[in-house]
XYZ file of C-alpha atoms in Angstrom:
627
model
C -107.429 -77.235 110.597
C -107.985 -76.662 107.013
C -107.185 -79.742 104.734
C -105.273 -79.446 101.551
C -106.845 -81.307 98.512
C -104.411 -82.271 95.455
C -106.584 -82.165 92.291
C -105.741 -83.932 89.165
C -106.067 -81.699 86.201
C -104.901 -81.741 82.220
C -102.941 -78.526 80.718
C -104.126 -75.982 78.459
C -102.270 -74.979 75.540
C -103.971 -71.276 75.256
C -103.007 -69.978 78.448
C -100.169 -67.563 77.323
C -100.319 -64.276 78.761
C -100.493 -61.317 76.528
C -99.199 -57.808 77.400
C -101.428 -57.598 80.388
C -102.168 -61.143 81.786
C -104.511 -63.792 80.451
C -107.730 -62.672 78.923
C -110.580 -64.778 77.817
C -114.148 -64.741 77.503
C -115.894 -65.659 80.769
C -117.489 -68.876 79.652
C -113.954 -69.978 78.828
C -113.186 -69.697 82.735
C -116.366 -71.205 83.455
C -116.908 -73.997 81.170
C -113.671 -75.403 80.961
C -112.752 -77.663 83.747
C -109.768 -76.100 85.969
C -109.369 -73.378 83.668
C -109.124 -70.719 86.128
C -107.441 -73.080 88.632
C -104.673 -74.118 86.463
C -103.753 -70.769 85.787
C -103.512 -69.429 89.408
C -101.772 -72.554 90.120
C -99.064 -71.571 87.543
C -98.908 -68.268 88.634
C -98.121 -69.531 92.412
C -95.570 -71.959 91.058
C -93.355 -69.435 89.693
C -92.679 -67.927 93.112
C -89.894 -69.561 94.897
C -91.014 -71.825 97.693
C -88.878 -70.473 100.085
C -90.445 -66.814 99.793
C -94.135 -68.083 100.047
C -94.367 -68.785 103.663
C -92.867 -65.192 104.732
C -94.614 -63.569 101.724
C -97.569 -61.420 101.030
C -99.918 -61.351 97.745
C -101.874 -58.682 97.235
C -105.367 -59.259 95.445
C -108.021 -57.277 94.025
C -109.930 -56.486 90.864
C -112.166 -54.149 88.770
C -115.597 -55.693 90.241
C -116.160 -57.462 86.929
C -118.391 -60.797 86.572
C -116.718 -63.877 88.074
C -114.222 -61.427 89.946
C -115.243 -62.624 93.462
C -115.601 -66.436 92.206
C -111.881 -66.227 91.119
C -110.843 -64.616 94.499
C -111.891 -67.253 96.470
C -110.285 -69.689 94.218
C -106.907 -67.796 94.842
C -107.267 -67.779 98.513
C -108.129 -71.738 98.452
C -104.716 -72.137 96.068
C -102.418 -69.687 97.731
C -103.495 -71.365 101.127
C -102.777 -74.884 99.656
C -99.426 -73.560 98.199
C -97.959 -72.126 101.244
C -98.764 -68.171 100.799
C -98.341 -67.057 104.219
C -100.716 -63.664 103.597
C -103.205 -62.200 101.435
C -104.045 -58.604 101.446
C -107.558 -58.394 99.646
C -109.404 -55.055 98.788
C -112.768 -54.761 100.307
C -115.342 -56.470 98.601
C -112.699 -57.780 96.306
C -112.530 -54.005 94.835
C -109.099 -52.645 94.195
C -107.904 -50.669 91.191
C -104.871 -51.769 89.293
C -102.732 -48.537 90.306
C -103.835 -49.157 93.827
C -102.554 -52.815 93.671
C -99.137 -51.605 92.594
C -99.026 -49.034 95.315
C -99.898 -51.657 97.984
C -97.268 -53.889 96.889
C -94.340 -51.438 97.017
C -95.515 -50.142 100.051
C -95.887 -53.276 102.236
C -93.061 -55.136 100.376
C -95.252 -57.837 98.894
C -93.942 -60.358 96.760
C -96.444 -59.636 94.135
C -99.923 -59.469 93.292
C -102.785 -61.010 91.381
C -105.037 -58.616 89.446
C -108.862 -59.784 88.179
C -109.697 -57.606 85.388
C -109.712 -57.336 81.665
C -109.136 -53.725 81.860
C -111.354 -51.712 79.359
C -112.576 -55.070 77.838
C -116.582 -55.609 78.282
C -117.793 -57.366 81.368
C -120.874 -59.586 82.416
C -121.737 -63.243 81.920
C -121.108 -62.774 78.211
C -118.242 -60.488 78.790
C -114.534 -60.632 79.249
C -112.145 -61.792 82.157
C -108.816 -61.565 83.042
C -106.217 -62.618 85.425
C -102.843 -60.589 85.761
C -99.721 -61.355 88.053
C -97.570 -58.359 89.139
C -94.187 -58.649 90.653
C -92.506 -57.306 93.784
C -91.897 -54.074 92.080
C -95.699 -53.309 91.818
C -95.244 -53.817 87.974
C -96.505 -56.415 85.373
C -94.863 -59.685 85.308
C -91.811 -59.148 82.457
C -91.520 -61.501 79.482
C -89.203 -64.030 81.465
C -91.899 -64.569 83.968
C -95.066 -64.498 81.900
C -93.006 -67.286 79.536
C -92.531 -69.267 82.877
C -96.088 -69.286 84.057
C -97.067 -70.403 80.104
C -94.546 -73.095 80.340
C -96.066 -74.291 83.424
C -99.419 -74.181 82.286
C -98.750 -76.344 79.294
C -97.699 -79.259 81.529
C -99.676 -78.970 84.512
C -101.146 -82.223 85.766
C -102.259 -81.299 89.405
C -103.215 -78.426 91.415
C -103.162 -77.732 95.356
C -106.391 -76.268 96.919
C -108.105 -76.047 99.901
C -111.810 -76.432 99.079
C -113.359 -75.943 102.229
C -111.634 -72.401 102.986
C -113.912 -69.260 102.477
C -113.472 -65.685 103.282
C -116.126 -62.837 104.089
C -114.544 -59.958 101.722
C -117.122 -57.444 103.117
C -115.494 -56.618 106.604
C -112.117 -55.179 106.624
C -109.893 -56.941 109.272
C -107.867 -60.041 109.214
C -109.210 -63.563 109.075
C -106.290 -66.413 110.238
C -106.951 -69.881 109.067
C -104.878 -73.182 110.321
C -103.490 -75.095 107.271
C -102.367 -78.571 107.343
C -98.576 -78.690 106.877
C -98.058 -74.946 107.209
C -97.819 -71.676 109.363
C -101.224 -70.056 109.823
C -102.372 -68.517 106.943
C -103.857 -64.715 107.282
C -106.284 -62.905 104.870
C -106.371 -59.267 105.709
C -109.525 -57.343 104.016
C -108.265 -53.517 103.764
C -110.004 -50.358 102.620
C -109.451 -50.182 98.781
C -108.772 -46.386 98.774
C -106.954 -45.046 101.836
C -103.130 -46.397 100.814
C -103.448 -44.930 97.261
C -104.899 -41.715 98.534
C -102.159 -41.573 100.874
C -99.703 -41.722 98.304
C -101.482 -39.189 95.950
C -101.305 -36.650 99.114
C -97.527 -36.838 98.785
C -97.491 -36.758 95.065
C -99.593 -33.162 94.410
C -100.552 -30.071 96.092
C -103.633 -31.198 97.567
C -104.421 -27.655 98.993
C -103.987 -26.072 95.525
C -106.209 -28.639 93.868
C -108.948 -28.115 96.506
C -108.783 -24.215 95.682
C -109.078 -25.161 91.881
C -112.273 -27.663 92.700
C -113.814 -25.952 95.581
C -112.385 -22.137 95.928
C -114.084 -18.828 94.990
C -113.000 -19.302 91.520
C -113.321 -22.956 91.219
C -113.715 -24.675 87.926
C -116.495 -27.446 87.082
C -115.378 -30.918 86.379
C -117.185 -33.807 85.717
C -115.491 -37.421 85.983
C -117.042 -40.419 84.945
C -116.033 -44.080 86.319
C -117.962 -45.783 83.935
C -119.293 -48.194 86.616
C -115.712 -49.806 87.052
C -113.380 -49.847 90.005
C -112.595 -46.030 90.168
C -116.210 -44.776 91.491
C -114.809 -45.322 95.099
C -111.751 -43.731 94.362
C -113.212 -40.467 92.897
C -115.855 -39.994 95.297
C -113.344 -40.115 98.238
C -110.352 -38.292 96.952
C -111.803 -35.804 94.259
C -115.425 -35.020 96.047
C -114.594 -35.625 99.706
C -111.414 -34.537 99.928
C -110.649 -32.011 97.392
C -114.131 -30.792 97.562
C -115.623 -31.101 94.155
C -119.557 -31.551 94.334
C -120.783 -35.062 94.626
C -122.640 -34.788 91.353
C -119.414 -33.894 89.589
C -118.642 -37.920 89.720
C -120.959 -40.298 87.782
C -121.313 -43.865 87.280
C -119.516 -44.252 90.499
C -121.005 -47.481 91.574
C -118.948 -50.628 90.339
C -121.008 -53.337 88.336
C -120.456 -56.504 87.529
C -121.466 -55.531 83.628
C -120.402 -52.006 83.867
C -123.902 -51.000 84.056
C -124.247 -52.769 80.412
C -121.731 -50.488 79.087
C -118.208 -50.700 77.631
C -115.621 -49.579 80.256
C -113.527 -47.986 77.815
C -112.781 -44.453 78.050
C -112.798 -42.832 74.797
C -115.008 -40.601 72.655
C -117.356 -43.829 71.705
C -117.996 -45.598 74.799
C -117.878 -42.400 77.023
C -120.437 -40.652 74.733
C -122.674 -39.438 77.697
C -119.540 -37.268 78.938
C -118.528 -36.098 75.592
C -122.226 -35.002 75.250
C -122.140 -33.356 78.717
C -118.994 -31.771 77.980
C -120.190 -30.219 74.630
C -122.695 -28.376 76.465
C -120.270 -25.871 77.924
C -121.372 -26.627 81.754
C -117.972 -28.223 82.393
C -114.468 -26.842 82.241
C -113.060 -30.325 82.496
C -114.087 -33.701 81.857
C -112.337 -37.291 82.521
C -113.396 -41.043 82.190
C -111.498 -44.068 83.433
C -111.724 -47.652 82.515
C -112.664 -50.685 84.351
C -109.624 -51.067 86.413
C -108.655 -47.489 86.538
C -105.514 -47.450 84.693
C -106.395 -45.780 81.583
C -107.947 -42.141 81.190
C -109.377 -39.761 78.877
C -109.199 -35.958 79.246
C -111.623 -33.516 77.777
C -111.809 -29.613 77.972
C -114.688 -27.452 77.840
C -117.057 -27.918 74.783
C -115.677 -31.184 74.465
C -112.091 -30.221 73.319
C -110.223 -33.897 72.962
C -106.986 -34.527 74.161
C -105.458 -37.376 72.450
C -103.616 -39.565 74.956
C -100.247 -38.920 73.168
C -100.772 -35.197 73.383
C -101.607 -35.710 77.087
C -98.382 -37.377 78.406
C -96.500 -34.512 76.142
C -98.311 -31.883 77.825
C -97.883 -33.078 81.292
C -93.806 -33.614 80.313
C -93.836 -30.130 79.378
C -95.300 -28.770 82.437
C -93.989 -31.360 84.892
C -92.846 -28.921 87.317
C -96.261 -27.985 88.194
C -96.339 -31.513 90.243
C -94.425 -31.213 93.525
C -93.340 -34.963 93.215
C -91.087 -33.991 90.359
C -89.961 -30.754 92.051
C -88.427 -33.085 94.769
C -87.127 -36.022 92.646
C -86.245 -34.280 89.564
C -86.805 -35.782 86.067
C -84.742 -38.472 84.931
C -86.158 -39.572 81.489
C -89.396 -39.842 79.460
C -90.628 -42.600 77.670
C -93.456 -43.917 75.234
C -94.479 -47.005 73.511
C -93.575 -47.341 69.787
C -96.974 -46.775 68.252
C -97.559 -43.734 70.337
C -97.037 -40.376 68.705
C -93.774 -38.748 68.633
C -95.291 -35.537 70.465
C -93.307 -36.594 73.587
C -90.110 -37.040 71.472
C -90.543 -33.384 70.610
C -90.970 -32.102 74.255
C -87.856 -34.427 75.149
C -85.840 -33.067 72.505
C -86.670 -29.254 73.447
C -86.087 -30.131 77.439
C -82.950 -31.852 76.767
C -84.332 -34.952 78.619
C -83.829 -38.585 77.554
C -86.501 -40.360 75.587
C -86.844 -43.940 75.392
C -89.035 -45.843 72.612
C -90.565 -49.243 73.815
C -92.545 -52.169 73.057
C -96.169 -51.934 73.862
C -96.850 -53.175 77.056
C -96.399 -51.060 80.708
C -93.959 -53.749 81.734
C -91.196 -52.540 79.439
C -91.097 -49.013 81.371
C -90.754 -50.677 84.881
C -86.875 -51.989 84.156
C -86.285 -48.029 83.239
C -88.183 -46.931 86.238
C -86.071 -49.074 88.872
C -82.671 -48.369 87.303
C -83.747 -44.558 87.798
C -83.805 -43.939 84.181
C -87.422 -42.867 83.533
C -89.903 -40.484 85.432
C -92.602 -40.193 82.993
C -94.386 -42.241 80.383
C -97.527 -42.714 78.291
C -99.003 -44.925 75.497
C -101.690 -43.975 72.853
C -104.119 -46.543 74.306
C -105.064 -43.835 77.025
C -102.472 -44.890 79.421
C -100.377 -42.429 81.668
C -97.957 -42.685 84.620
C -94.968 -42.048 86.128
C -92.265 -43.804 88.311
C -94.463 -43.219 91.556
C -95.733 -46.765 90.785
C -95.246 -49.355 88.258
C -98.588 -49.118 86.571
C -100.046 -46.687 84.208
C -102.678 -44.649 86.581
C -105.636 -43.049 85.543
C -106.632 -40.981 88.495
C -103.061 -39.502 88.723
C -103.059 -38.355 85.227
C -106.233 -36.491 85.822
C -104.810 -34.667 88.935
C -101.583 -33.943 86.786
C -103.819 -32.124 84.352
C -105.922 -30.481 87.212
C -102.418 -29.407 88.558
C -101.451 -27.809 85.549
C -104.428 -26.077 85.235
C -104.257 -24.618 88.643
C -100.735 -23.537 87.762
C -101.201 -22.153 84.476
C -104.864 -20.866 85.156
C -105.799 -21.490 81.216
C -108.341 -23.826 79.819
C -107.525 -27.215 78.437
C -107.821 -25.697 74.893
C -105.621 -23.055 75.394
C -102.839 -25.144 77.043
C -102.858 -27.603 74.113
C -103.075 -25.028 71.506
C -100.061 -23.337 72.793
C -98.485 -26.472 73.288
C -98.891 -27.111 69.617
C -97.472 -23.674 68.671
C -94.168 -24.123 70.934
C -93.481 -27.940 69.953
C -95.571 -28.406 66.804
C -98.334 -31.072 66.322
C -98.079 -35.077 65.793
C -101.341 -35.931 63.946
C -102.342 -39.300 65.239
C -104.904 -42.047 64.720
C -105.675 -45.869 65.088
C -107.860 -48.087 63.491
C -108.788 -51.376 64.916
C -109.962 -54.430 63.120
C -111.411 -56.683 65.862
C -111.734 -60.449 65.902
C -110.195 -61.120 62.639
C -109.988 -64.723 61.330
C -106.392 -65.408 62.875
C -105.133 -67.257 59.680
C -106.409 -63.978 57.559
C -104.633 -61.612 60.000
C -101.200 -63.667 59.926
C -101.344 -63.769 55.947
C -101.647 -60.199 56.003
C -98.688 -59.453 58.332
C -96.771 -62.076 56.411
C -97.544 -60.302 53.163
C -96.851 -56.807 54.676
C -93.262 -58.251 55.924
C -92.440 -59.753 52.592
C -93.119 -56.509 50.959
C -91.185 -54.346 53.482
C -88.193 -56.843 52.854
C -87.654 -56.200 49.670
C -84.585 -54.145 48.969
C -86.600 -52.012 46.439
C -89.138 -50.995 49.196
C -86.612 -48.663 50.481
C -86.832 -45.397 48.692
C -90.159 -46.266 46.952
C -92.457 -43.349 46.576
C -96.347 -43.674 47.419
C -98.699 -40.897 46.502
C -102.017 -40.034 47.475
C -103.945 -36.985 46.594
C -101.720 -34.273 46.411
C -99.318 -35.629 48.857
C -96.091 -38.161 48.089
C -94.064 -39.767 50.498
C -90.795 -41.666 50.311
C -89.974 -44.887 52.171
C -86.724 -44.108 54.577
C -87.160 -47.222 56.864
C -89.247 -50.366 57.167
C -88.482 -53.180 60.136
C -90.169 -55.338 62.331
C -89.589 -53.170 65.704
C -87.083 -54.558 67.702
C -86.457 -53.274 71.474
C -83.051 -54.077 73.760
C -83.676 -53.086 76.903
C -80.808 -50.726 78.120
C -80.876 -52.134 81.813
C -80.632 -55.984 81.230
C -79.751 -56.406 77.756
C -83.085 -58.423 77.296
C -84.301 -58.525 73.608
C -87.946 -58.020 72.498
C -88.489 -59.029 68.765
C -91.290 -58.662 66.359
C -93.339 -55.853 68.113
C -94.634 -54.265 65.241
C -94.068 -53.687 61.666
C -93.391 -49.799 60.768
C -92.953 -48.011 57.742
C -91.324 -44.509 58.179
C -91.000 -41.896 55.487
C -88.662 -39.138 54.664
C -90.669 -36.439 56.659
C -91.181 -38.698 59.836
C -94.219 -39.976 59.153
C -95.048 -43.507 60.584
C -97.704 -46.098 59.466
C -97.388 -49.004 61.970
C -99.350 -52.468 61.990
C -99.599 -54.582 65.004
C -101.224 -57.794 66.208
C -102.694 -57.048 69.511
C -102.278 -59.114 72.711
C -104.875 -57.654 74.839
C -108.367 -59.180 73.024
C -109.907 -62.139 74.157
C -111.030 -63.890 70.798
C -109.678 -63.893 67.273
C -106.915 -61.481 66.318
C -107.105 -57.673 66.412
C -105.146 -55.965 63.774
C -104.113 -52.189 65.070
C -103.315 -49.514 62.514
C -101.293 -46.398 63.386
C -100.682 -43.333 61.531
C -98.425 -40.903 62.650
C -97.547 -37.473 61.060
C -95.534 -34.356 62.413
C -96.486 -30.787 61.436
C -94.789 -27.466 62.615
C -96.115 -25.269 60.209
C -98.287 -22.826 62.606
C -100.588 -22.175 59.862
C -101.527 -25.862 59.408
C -101.473 -27.022 63.025
C -105.197 -26.554 63.654
C -106.106 -28.479 60.224
C -108.745 -31.156 60.466
C -106.687 -34.573 61.310
C -108.884 -36.147 58.798
C -107.818 -34.339 55.725
C -104.005 -34.456 57.475
C -104.025 -38.151 57.913
C -106.291 -39.268 54.834
C -103.245 -39.483 52.218
C -101.205 -42.126 54.764
C -104.242 -43.907 55.505
C -105.185 -44.849 51.737
C -101.234 -45.473 51.363
C -101.240 -48.004 54.551
C -104.421 -49.903 52.997
C -102.788 -50.028 49.625
C -99.256 -51.448 51.028
C -100.737 -53.915 53.378
C -103.801 -55.239 51.311
C -105.600 -55.441 54.349
C -109.229 -55.379 52.938
C -108.235 -58.161 50.256
C -106.323 -60.290 52.976
C -108.927 -59.901 55.956
C -112.205 -59.543 53.889
C -112.945 -56.322 55.913
C -114.246 -53.481 54.511
C -112.513 -50.362 55.386
C -114.540 -47.900 57.324
C -113.349 -44.766 57.855
C -113.220 -45.457 61.877
C -111.478 -42.105 62.766
C -110.097 -42.969 66.028
C -109.533 -40.182 68.741
C -107.793 -37.743 66.413
C -110.216 -35.019 66.722
C -108.923 -31.529 67.425
C -110.999 -28.511 68.243
C -112.893 -28.037 65.005
C -114.277 -31.662 65.203
C -116.724 -30.813 67.933
C -119.863 -28.737 67.766
C -120.741 -30.077 64.295
C -124.306 -30.134 63.671
C -124.031 -34.189 62.912
C -123.131 -37.111 64.823
C -121.313 -38.304 61.660
C -117.986 -36.458 61.232
C -116.113 -38.719 58.934
C -117.390 -37.595 55.444
C -114.241 -35.686 54.581
C -112.024 -38.865 54.019
C -114.699 -41.014 52.226
C -112.895 -40.183 48.693
C -110.495 -43.328 48.427
C -112.862 -45.194 46.540
C -116.625 -44.914 45.183
C -117.553 -47.902 47.169
C -116.639 -46.368 50.340
C -117.866 -42.986 49.068
C -121.504 -44.464 48.268
C -121.423 -46.053 51.685
C -120.878 -43.064 53.482
C -123.065 -40.914 51.973
C -125.901 -43.782 52.568
C -124.915 -43.290 56.351
C -125.072 -39.545 56.141
C -128.541 -39.037 54.455
C -130.233 -42.087 56.625
C -129.369 -41.066 59.951
C -130.415 -44.294 61.310
C -129.427 -45.207 64.606
C -125.862 -46.940 65.351
C -127.518 -49.974 66.161
C -129.543 -50.563 63.172
C -126.680 -49.637 61.183
C -124.282 -52.277 62.770
C -126.828 -54.946 62.156
C -126.864 -53.768 58.412
C -123.063 -54.034 58.232
C -122.840 -57.342 60.230
C -125.196 -58.661 57.442
C -123.127 -57.268 54.587
C -120.022 -58.483 55.889
C -121.104 -61.289 57.778
C -118.464 -60.481 60.644
C -118.195 -58.636 63.950
C -118.426 -54.763 63.144
C -117.083 -52.202 65.597
C -119.349 -49.505 63.693
C -120.593 -47.851 66.591
C -116.948 -47.258 67.577
C -115.895 -46.270 64.241
C -118.658 -43.624 63.656
C -119.412 -41.986 66.789
C -116.792 -39.476 66.785
C -114.022 -41.528 67.596
C -112.229 -44.231 69.864
C -110.810 -47.474 69.284
């Protein structure tokens, strides 16, 4: 008989879940007494006691440091709180999309995912705990607010400290727990249920022909030492026939091989380099927990995430699932470019604009209003589950290649010719002093609320923009009427161009200011222009209006984020940022210094750190792109 122990504790005031759960440095979970236990108890306390005994929770994670320790705590606390059954991925491994899939398949009451997504891992990295509800989607604000309120007043938690489970072997483990019915822990194959779902969505015979037939294409998929390794090997290599060496970095690692598991042009630089060689026709990378993806074509042709979801939308009938279910609607997060809007308009489909956070798509899906959605942060998915899904997006692209028999680049160029092009970029200012970040946002709000701001004209270079609308994005859910305020400051100009500022909720320390620039161009003669040149005037205007540099003390580095088109690759130099360094003399001199010295990225990072006395994301800023 396993005994239940009641542990006295003190509440923490900083356990407010962000858009994807609670994320902190690993050391916060390790060094603050009962920190993880408090949050796990707060999650379970939101579940109605009447549901617990007959209910099942699904548990899995991305393999990062502290995951297995956290899973044991979840087992012990779940047992002590009357949860009847846990389903856990073998060795604790289960991708975020797979957790959503399993929750829906077995009709679980929810799931707990141990991940900090694309954030770095290891003992000095980040850790996260996320709660998904019975639909398989992230907990909505009503539940995350409740978790936070409980965490702020928690005085005790219940735990079975002697209960230990073996995560390595599949099968059931049953425990007799004091005062409750037997407690069951079932360790399951992490991949099979998810693979079964994908077989029902895609034409695996056509994909197998594409990847291993007589005229097969060559692909390279980078799992970045995250959770996706076993999924890529099983589904793409073993089942669809792609050679084993087409999948790299497939062994999950607690520190992601010492790398940052973020699928962008910065952190997946090895993949970019391999693709630029011309050996591979299609490339993709996945983040730590498998819900984000980056798509590349031959010679490193980059598909930005906003364009990716738009192309899938325009070719959605290439996927058998949508031939059966039909297409109910399309959606994007507010900061994501308007590329998907153009598709929705042309195809006469409903288009929803939501705040950042996948949970906002869930209500629309559950109400039968939404089939396909995406975010600029490399997240793409559909109503097959209630999470973004990296491998689903890759198979969607491969389905389009199989149907159209064109290259990624040709498909993308055809898309721009038909729908026009949204030039788009994002800049991140990470770990900014919170007070300074809030002062900048307050200043910007004050500026935007001035009646004289509407209609005001701003010029940079040979471009002039007139403000047509300025607001703090507010979203009213069309399903339940719930209102989400303060979702991002928007300046919209008369030509449809947008400047957006947000404080992000996915970091683990300090504040992250995100700046987004979006500008539409339909002139066929201009759609292949260098995005750096096309967006430079708006970047300059954004910095002037916000006074970001003055308010935060951060020096603007051109940090060109995943906005490159075909002309950007194949350059003789690694530094492709020089075209937008004309905004100020200081900036110009600094860029020239970087250009001519060609120092290593690490050396430059040290120089900049010494120069501004703050953390720099210079490697991210200069190595092609990324965020």
